[in-house]
Amino acid sequence: MGKLTNFKRSLWVFHASGGSCNGCDIEIIAALTPRYDAERFGIKLVGSPRHADVLLVTGAIPRDFADKLKRIYEQMPDPKAVIVVGNCGTSGGVFYDSYNLVGPIDEIIPVDIYVPGCPPRPEAIIDAVVKAWLKLEKLEKELEGKKE
Amino acid sequence: MIPRLVTGAGYWSPLLWLAFLIPFALIGYLIYSRGNPGYKKDTEQVKPYLSGNIEPSKEKIQVKASDIYWGFIEALKGYYNILQTIHTGDLRDYILWYLGVGTIILFLLVGGA
């Protein structure tokens, strides 16, 4: 795994739940509660996408939520990364052919990291966040290169 | 010479006030300059976050003074609908109503006596 050298700040995450059964959402909370305690590394959930570096999306996306998800993604500042947690967001899961879904999520917004599972374990979610951190570092370097 | 206003509680000088404000303005500018300059103008990034919903127009979300009485007006809608049609804004109509109702009251009083 690469070394974190450039993205020198705590990584803030915005969680958007679109049609999720709450299974993945509970595992995200589990990653933050004392057993795993991701917050000790500065990884925390924030209430607005405008404060976030990472967008965490759960659930198969219903038709009504697609434009909202797109808007949330567009409101995040650059550099940003998107993580999809769970089977539903990754492929549609058991709802893949449902008439009122527009997912999988990568058909709505660009996705960087997938965390498969129904629901995935908190370790897998934390691992995905670390991967997002590396991606953000790469993007930050690119942005700095553009500035120079 | 800048005049100094002396009061019972002390004095007020515009120059001193300016000197007091300058450090705050500098601190404000320092915080502002450390903000993210990479935001994209005229995109969703500059709009407020409303759980992904479109920002409604100011007219739609403005609370009007009449909204305070909304429940009252809604409950008495039948009464107000009639009253509003009678309410022509023509002074002659009001005088006519005044005379008409006055006559009825007078008849009732005289009749009662």
mmCIF file of C-alpha atoms in Angstrom:
data_model
loop_
_atom_site.group_PDB
_atom_site.id
_atom_site.type_symbol
_atom_site.label_atom_id
_atom_site.label_comp_id
_atom_site.label_asym_id
_atom_site.label_seq_id
_atom_site.Cartn_x
_atom_site.Cartn_y
_atom_site.Cartn_z
ATOM 1 C CA MET A 1 0.000 0.000 0.000
ATOM 2 C CA GLY A 2 1.236 3.508 -0.839
ATOM 3 C CA LYS A 3 2.297 6.097 1.714
ATOM 4 C CA LEU A 4 0.100 9.061 2.598
ATOM 5 C CA THR A 5 2.217 12.092 1.900
ATOM 6 C CA ASN A 6 0.172 14.657 0.068
ATOM 7 C CA PHE A 7 -3.407 14.600 1.335
ATOM 8 C CA LYS A 8 -2.478 16.007 4.723
ATOM 9 C CA ARG A 9 -5.840 16.357 6.377
ATOM 10 C CA SER A 10 -8.578 14.338 8.034
ATOM 11 C CA LEU A 11 -10.813 12.614 5.554
ATOM 12 C CA TRP A 12 -14.456 13.604 5.847
ATOM 13 C CA VAL A 13 -17.194 11.407 4.485
ATOM 14 C CA PHE A 14 -20.736 12.188 3.392
ATOM 15 C CA HIS A 15 -23.170 9.299 3.477
ATOM 16 C CA ALA A 16 -26.037 9.265 0.961
ATOM 17 C CA SER A 17 -28.520 6.456 1.458
ATOM 18 C CA GLY A 18 -30.735 5.819 -1.539
ATOM 19 C CA GLY A 19 -33.283 3.037 -1.113
ATOM 20 C CA SER A 20 -31.026 1.108 1.240
ATOM 21 C CA CYS A 21 -32.492 -1.526 3.594
ATOM 22 C CA ASN A 22 -30.322 0.021 6.350
ATOM 23 C CA GLY A 23 -28.089 -3.058 6.556
ATOM 24 C CA CYS A 24 -25.085 -1.262 4.994
ATOM 25 C CA ASP A 25 -25.865 1.919 6.914
ATOM 26 C CA ILE A 26 -25.649 0.032 10.215
ATOM 27 C CA GLU A 27 -22.260 -1.374 9.209
ATOM 28 C CA ILE A 28 -21.047 2.154 8.394
ATOM 29 C CA ILE A 29 -22.103 3.235 11.885
ATOM 30 C CA ALA A 30 -20.359 0.138 13.277
ATOM 31 C CA ALA A 31 -17.141 1.332 11.619
ATOM 32 C CA LEU A 32 -17.438 4.590 13.569
ATOM 33 C CA THR A 33 -18.446 3.179 16.961
ATOM 34 C CA PRO A 34 -15.845 2.172 19.616
ATOM 35 C CA ARG A 35 -14.978 -1.318 18.339
ATOM 36 C CA TYR A 36 -13.475 0.004 15.070
ATOM 37 C CA ASP A 37 -13.515 3.736 15.861
ATOM 38 C CA ALA A 38 -12.527 5.170 12.469
ATOM 39 C CA GLU A 39 -12.929 8.667 13.902
ATOM 40 C CA ARG A 40 -9.641 8.325 15.797
ATOM 41 C CA PHE A 41 -7.984 8.586 12.364
ATOM 42 C CA GLY A 42 -9.977 11.709 11.528
ATOM 43 C CA ILE A 43 -12.410 9.775 9.321
ATOM 44 C CA LYS A 44 -15.837 11.083 10.214
ATOM 45 C CA LEU A 45 -19.275 11.536 8.748
ATOM 46 C CA VAL A 46 -20.278 15.094 7.908
ATOM 47 C CA GLY A 47 -23.720 16.595 7.382
ATOM 48 C CA SER A 48 -23.078 18.344 4.081
ATOM 49 C CA PRO A 49 -21.449 17.198 0.819
ATOM 50 C CA ARG A 50 -19.772 20.604 0.649
ATOM 51 C CA HIS A 51 -17.562 19.616 3.593
ATOM 52 C CA ALA A 52 -16.836 16.117 2.317
ATOM 53 C CA ASP A 53 -13.910 14.473 0.498
ATOM 54 C CA VAL A 54 -15.619 11.134 0.027
ATOM 55 C CA LEU A 55 -19.184 10.257 -0.948
ATOM 56 C CA LEU A 56 -20.378 6.977 0.534
ATOM 57 C CA VAL A 57 -23.471 5.650 -1.233
ATOM 58 C CA THR A 58 -25.626 2.745 -0.108
ATOM 59 C CA GLY A 59 -28.671 1.097 -1.643
ATOM 60 C CA ALA A 60 -30.082 0.553 -5.088
ATOM 61 C CA ILE A 61 -31.028 3.975 -6.374
ATOM 62 C CA PRO A 62 -34.750 4.616 -6.984
ATOM 63 C CA ARG A 63 -35.834 6.808 -9.897
ATOM 64 C CA ASP A 64 -36.775 9.745 -7.636
ATOM 65 C CA PHE A 65 -33.381 9.799 -5.945
ATOM 66 C CA ALA A 66 -31.135 9.732 -9.038
ATOM 67 C CA ASP A 67 -31.162 13.489 -9.713
ATOM 68 C CA LYS A 68 -30.659 14.203 -6.000
ATOM 69 C CA LEU A 69 -27.629 11.898 -5.887
ATOM 70 C CA LYS A 70 -26.177 13.616 -8.944
ATOM 71 C CA ARG A 71 -26.698 17.018 -7.317
ATOM 72 C CA ILE A 72 -25.054 15.839 -4.068
ATOM 73 C CA TYR A 73 -22.042 14.599 -6.072
ATOM 74 C CA GLU A 74 -21.780 17.888 -7.953
ATOM 75 C CA GLN A 75 -21.899 19.871 -4.702
ATOM 76 C CA MET A 76 -18.757 18.193 -3.379
ATOM 77 C CA PRO A 77 -15.514 20.128 -3.809
ATOM 78 C CA ASP A 78 -12.603 18.644 -5.794
ATOM 79 C CA PRO A 79 -10.724 16.394 -5.257
ATOM 80 C CA LYS A 80 -13.427 13.866 -4.398
ATOM 81 C CA ALA A 81 -13.941 10.109 -4.395
ATOM 82 C CA VAL A 82 -17.044 7.917 -4.433
ATOM 83 C CA ILE A 83 -17.428 4.639 -2.565
ATOM 84 C CA VAL A 84 -20.376 2.331 -3.121
ATOM 85 C CA VAL A 85 -21.145 0.136 -0.124
ATOM 86 C CA GLY A 86 -23.106 -3.067 -0.611
ATOM 87 C CA ASN A 87 -24.388 -5.297 -3.372
ATOM 88 C CA CYS A 88 -27.468 -3.165 -4.142
ATOM 89 C CA GLY A 89 -25.455 -0.096 -5.108
ATOM 90 C CA THR A 90 -22.797 -2.150 -6.888
ATOM 91 C CA SER A 91 -25.044 -4.215 -9.149
ATOM 92 C CA GLY A 92 -28.659 -3.683 -8.076
ATOM 93 C CA GLY A 93 -28.455 -6.801 -5.893
ATOM 94 C CA VAL A 94 -31.696 -8.726 -5.642
ATOM 95 C CA PHE A 95 -33.527 -5.681 -7.021
ATOM 96 C CA TYR A 96 -31.442 -5.536 -10.233
ATOM 97 C CA ASP A 97 -34.459 -5.760 -12.583
ATOM 98 C CA SER A 98 -36.875 -3.673 -10.541
ATOM 99 C CA TYR A 99 -38.879 -1.208 -12.652
ATOM 100 C CA ASN A 100 -38.396 1.760 -10.317
ATOM 101 C CA LEU A 101 -34.607 1.586 -9.990
ATOM 102 C CA VAL A 102 -32.138 3.512 -12.109
ATOM 103 C CA GLY A 103 -28.972 2.059 -10.565
ATOM 104 C CA PRO A 104 -26.414 0.581 -10.385
ATOM 105 C CA ILE A 105 -24.824 3.758 -9.047
ATOM 106 C CA ASP A 106 -22.028 3.908 -11.634
ATOM 107 C CA GLU A 107 -24.683 4.668 -14.248
ATOM 108 C CA ILE A 108 -25.544 7.878 -12.364
ATOM 109 C CA ILE A 109 -22.228 9.151 -10.967
ATOM 110 C CA PRO A 110 -18.607 7.966 -11.426
ATOM 111 C CA VAL A 111 -17.642 5.395 -8.788
ATOM 112 C CA ASP A 112 -14.065 4.864 -7.574
ATOM 113 C CA ILE A 113 -14.361 2.027 -5.063
ATOM 114 C CA TYR A 114 -16.877 -0.816 -4.672
ATOM 115 C CA VAL A 115 -17.427 -2.645 -1.390
ATOM 116 C CA PRO A 116 -19.454 -5.766 -2.208
ATOM 117 C CA GLY A 117 -21.374 -7.649 0.480
ATOM 118 C CA CYS A 118 -24.858 -7.859 1.930
ATOM 119 C CA PRO A 119 -23.944 -6.112 4.111
ATOM 120 C CA PRO A 120 -20.139 -5.759 3.952
ATOM 121 C CA ARG A 121 -18.136 -5.936 7.180
ATOM 122 C CA PRO A 122 -16.887 -2.700 8.764
ATOM 123 C CA GLU A 123 -13.279 -3.747 8.039
ATOM 124 C CA ALA A 124 -14.119 -3.776 4.308
ATOM 125 C CA ILE A 125 -15.668 -0.301 4.549
ATOM 126 C CA ILE A 126 -12.604 1.077 6.390
ATOM 127 C CA ASP A 127 -10.355 -0.552 3.769
ATOM 128 C CA ALA A 128 -12.364 1.194 1.027
ATOM 129 C CA VAL A 129 -11.991 4.546 2.782
ATOM 130 C CA VAL A 130 -8.211 4.040 2.936
ATOM 131 C CA LYS A 131 -8.230 3.285 -0.800
ATOM 132 C CA ALA A 132 -10.233 6.481 -1.346
ATOM 133 C CA TRP A 133 -7.609 8.343 0.671
ATOM 134 C CA LEU A 134 -4.889 7.129 -1.716
ATOM 135 C CA LYS A 135 -7.001 8.109 -4.714
ATOM 136 C CA LEU A 136 -7.574 11.599 -3.247
ATOM 137 C CA GLU A 137 -3.862 11.954 -2.681
ATOM 138 C CA LYS A 138 -3.266 11.163 -6.340
ATOM 139 C CA LEU A 139 -5.933 13.670 -7.417
ATOM 140 C CA GLU A 140 -4.513 16.346 -5.106
ATOM 141 C CA LYS A 141 -1.079 15.870 -6.689
ATOM 142 C CA GLU A 142 -2.629 16.221 -10.140
ATOM 143 C CA LEU A 143 -4.430 19.405 -9.095
ATOM 144 C CA GLU A 144 -1.209 20.839 -7.667
ATOM 145 C CA GLY A 145 0.583 19.922 -10.915
ATOM 146 C CA LYS A 146 -2.073 21.818 -12.869
ATOM 147 C CA LYS A 147 -1.660 24.889 -10.645
ATOM 148 C CA GLU A 148 2.108 24.927 -11.231
ATOM 149 C CA MET B 1 -8.010 67.076 13.979
ATOM 150 C CA ILE B 2 -10.550 64.280 14.388
ATOM 151 C CA PRO B 3 -13.151 65.313 16.964
ATOM 152 C CA ARG B 4 -13.550 63.096 20.000
ATOM 153 C CA LEU B 5 -16.990 62.529 21.418
ATOM 154 C CA VAL B 6 -16.864 62.514 25.205
ATOM 155 C CA THR B 7 -19.787 61.021 27.086
ATOM 156 C CA GLY B 8 -20.438 59.993 30.674
ATOM 157 C CA ALA B 9 -19.461 56.405 29.767
ATOM 158 C CA GLY B 10 -16.162 57.324 28.046
ATOM 159 C CA TYR B 11 -15.273 58.660 24.621
ATOM 160 C CA TRP B 12 -15.719 57.623 20.987
ATOM 161 C CA SER B 13 -13.187 58.246 18.249
ATOM 162 C CA PRO B 14 -13.604 57.035 14.657
ATOM 163 C CA LEU B 15 -9.849 56.487 14.283
ATOM 164 C CA LEU B 16 -9.671 54.272 17.352
ATOM 165 C CA TRP B 17 -12.695 52.331 16.096
ATOM 166 C CA LEU B 18 -10.963 51.837 12.737
ATOM 167 C CA ALA B 19 -7.783 50.630 14.453
ATOM 168 C CA PHE B 20 -9.920 48.185 16.447
ATOM 169 C CA LEU B 21 -11.573 46.819 13.276
ATOM 170 C CA ILE B 22 -8.426 46.358 11.161
ATOM 171 C CA PRO B 23 -7.082 43.266 13.055
ATOM 172 C CA PHE B 24 -10.492 41.598 12.720
ATOM 173 C CA ALA B 25 -10.587 42.361 9.005
ATOM 174 C CA LEU B 26 -7.087 40.858 8.659
ATOM 175 C CA ILE B 27 -8.088 37.696 10.555
ATOM 176 C CA GLY B 28 -11.193 37.432 8.354
ATOM 177 C CA TYR B 29 -9.095 37.781 5.206
ATOM 178 C CA LEU B 30 -6.621 35.140 6.437
ATOM 179 C CA ILE B 31 -9.458 32.638 7.037
ATOM 180 C CA TYR B 32 -10.988 33.508 3.636
ATOM 181 C CA SER B 33 -7.670 33.100 1.816
ATOM 182 C CA ARG B 34 -7.245 29.579 3.253
ATOM 183 C CA GLY B 35 -10.578 28.494 1.702
ATOM 184 C CA ASN B 36 -10.776 26.135 -1.265
ATOM 185 C CA PRO B 37 -10.171 28.260 -4.385
ATOM 186 C CA GLY B 38 -10.944 25.312 -6.676
ATOM 187 C CA TYR B 39 -14.726 25.560 -6.478
ATOM 188 C CA LYS B 40 -16.566 25.861 -9.755
ATOM 189 C CA LYS B 41 -18.625 28.989 -10.174
ATOM 190 C CA ASP B 42 -22.174 28.795 -11.566
ATOM 191 C CA THR B 43 -22.490 25.094 -10.699
ATOM 192 C CA GLU B 44 -24.188 23.136 -7.918
ATOM 193 C CA GLN B 45 -21.068 23.768 -5.798
ATOM 194 C CA VAL B 46 -22.117 27.329 -5.031
ATOM 195 C CA LYS B 47 -25.736 26.446 -4.244
ATOM 196 C CA PRO B 48 -26.940 25.577 -0.738
ATOM 197 C CA TYR B 49 -27.277 21.942 0.246
ATOM 198 C CA LEU B 50 -30.931 20.940 0.647
ATOM 199 C CA SER B 51 -30.638 17.146 0.854
ATOM 200 C CA GLY B 52 -30.129 17.083 -2.913
ATOM 201 C CA ASN B 53 -33.362 18.930 -3.639
ATOM 202 C CA ILE B 54 -33.575 21.921 -5.989
ATOM 203 C CA GLU B 55 -33.524 25.267 -4.212
ATOM 204 C CA PRO B 56 -37.043 26.725 -4.397
ATOM 205 C CA SER B 57 -37.535 30.338 -5.444
ATOM 206 C CA LYS B 58 -37.477 32.992 -2.716
ATOM 207 C CA GLU B 59 -41.183 33.725 -3.310
ATOM 208 C CA LYS B 60 -42.102 30.106 -2.631
ATOM 209 C CA ILE B 61 -40.296 29.870 0.700
ATOM 210 C CA GLN B 62 -41.050 33.369 1.960
ATOM 211 C CA VAL B 63 -43.310 33.449 5.023
ATOM 212 C CA LYS B 64 -45.884 36.179 4.488
ATOM 213 C CA ALA B 65 -47.678 38.044 7.273
ATOM 214 C CA SER B 66 -50.986 36.533 6.067
ATOM 215 C CA ASP B 67 -49.538 33.020 6.593
ATOM 216 C CA ILE B 68 -49.877 33.584 10.349
ATOM 217 C CA TYR B 69 -53.668 33.627 9.932
ATOM 218 C CA TRP B 70 -53.738 30.822 7.364
ATOM 219 C CA GLY B 71 -55.507 28.296 9.614
ATOM 220 C CA PHE B 72 -58.115 30.851 10.673
ATOM 221 C CA ILE B 73 -58.861 31.931 7.083
ATOM 222 C CA GLU B 74 -58.917 28.309 5.862
ATOM 223 C CA ALA B 75 -61.354 27.250 8.609
ATOM 224 C CA LEU B 76 -63.728 30.151 7.875
ATOM 225 C CA LYS B 77 -63.300 29.931 4.082
ATOM 226 C CA GLY B 78 -67.076 29.768 3.405
ATOM 227 C CA TYR B 79 -67.687 32.922 5.421
ATOM 228 C CA TYR B 80 -64.735 34.820 3.931
ATOM 229 C CA ASN B 81 -65.632 33.900 0.337
ATOM 230 C CA ILE B 82 -69.039 35.586 0.745
ATOM 231 C CA LEU B 83 -67.547 38.519 2.627
ATOM 232 C CA GLN B 84 -64.903 39.109 -0.045
ATOM 233 C CA THR B 85 -67.509 39.246 -2.860
ATOM 234 C CA ILE B 86 -69.520 41.809 -0.850
ATOM 235 C CA HIS B 87 -66.337 43.793 -0.196
ATOM 236 C CA THR B 88 -66.370 45.861 -3.415
ATOM 237 C CA GLY B 89 -64.197 48.769 -2.277
ATOM 238 C CA ASP B 90 -66.922 51.192 -3.408
ATOM 239 C CA LEU B 91 -67.811 53.669 -0.632
ATOM 240 C CA ARG B 92 -71.382 54.049 -1.937
ATOM 241 C CA ASP B 93 -71.969 50.301 -1.401
ATOM 242 C CA TYR B 94 -70.748 50.568 2.180
ATOM 243 C CA ILE B 95 -73.019 53.546 2.902
ATOM 244 C CA LEU B 96 -75.895 51.553 1.448
ATOM 245 C CA TRP B 97 -75.048 48.606 3.730
ATOM 246 C CA TYR B 98 -74.739 50.988 6.668
ATOM 247 C CA LEU B 99 -78.116 52.542 5.992
ATOM 248 C CA GLY B 100 -79.741 49.148 5.315
ATOM 249 C CA VAL B 101 -78.398 47.472 8.490
ATOM 250 C CA GLY B 102 -79.082 50.689 10.475
ATOM 251 C CA THR B 103 -82.695 50.670 9.308
ATOM 252 C CA ILE B 104 -83.140 47.016 10.293
ATOM 253 C CA ILE B 105 -81.698 47.673 13.772
ATOM 254 C CA LEU B 106 -83.921 50.752 14.141
ATOM 255 C CA PHE B 107 -87.028 48.742 13.154
ATOM 256 C CA LEU B 108 -86.119 46.040 15.639
ATOM 257 C CA LEU B 109 -85.562 48.566 18.441
ATOM 258 C CA VAL B 110 -88.764 50.491 17.682
ATOM 259 C CA GLY B 111 -90.677 47.231 17.218
ATOM 260 C CA GLY B 112 -89.273 45.899 20.518
ATOM 261 C CA ALA B 113 -90.362 49.024 22.371
#
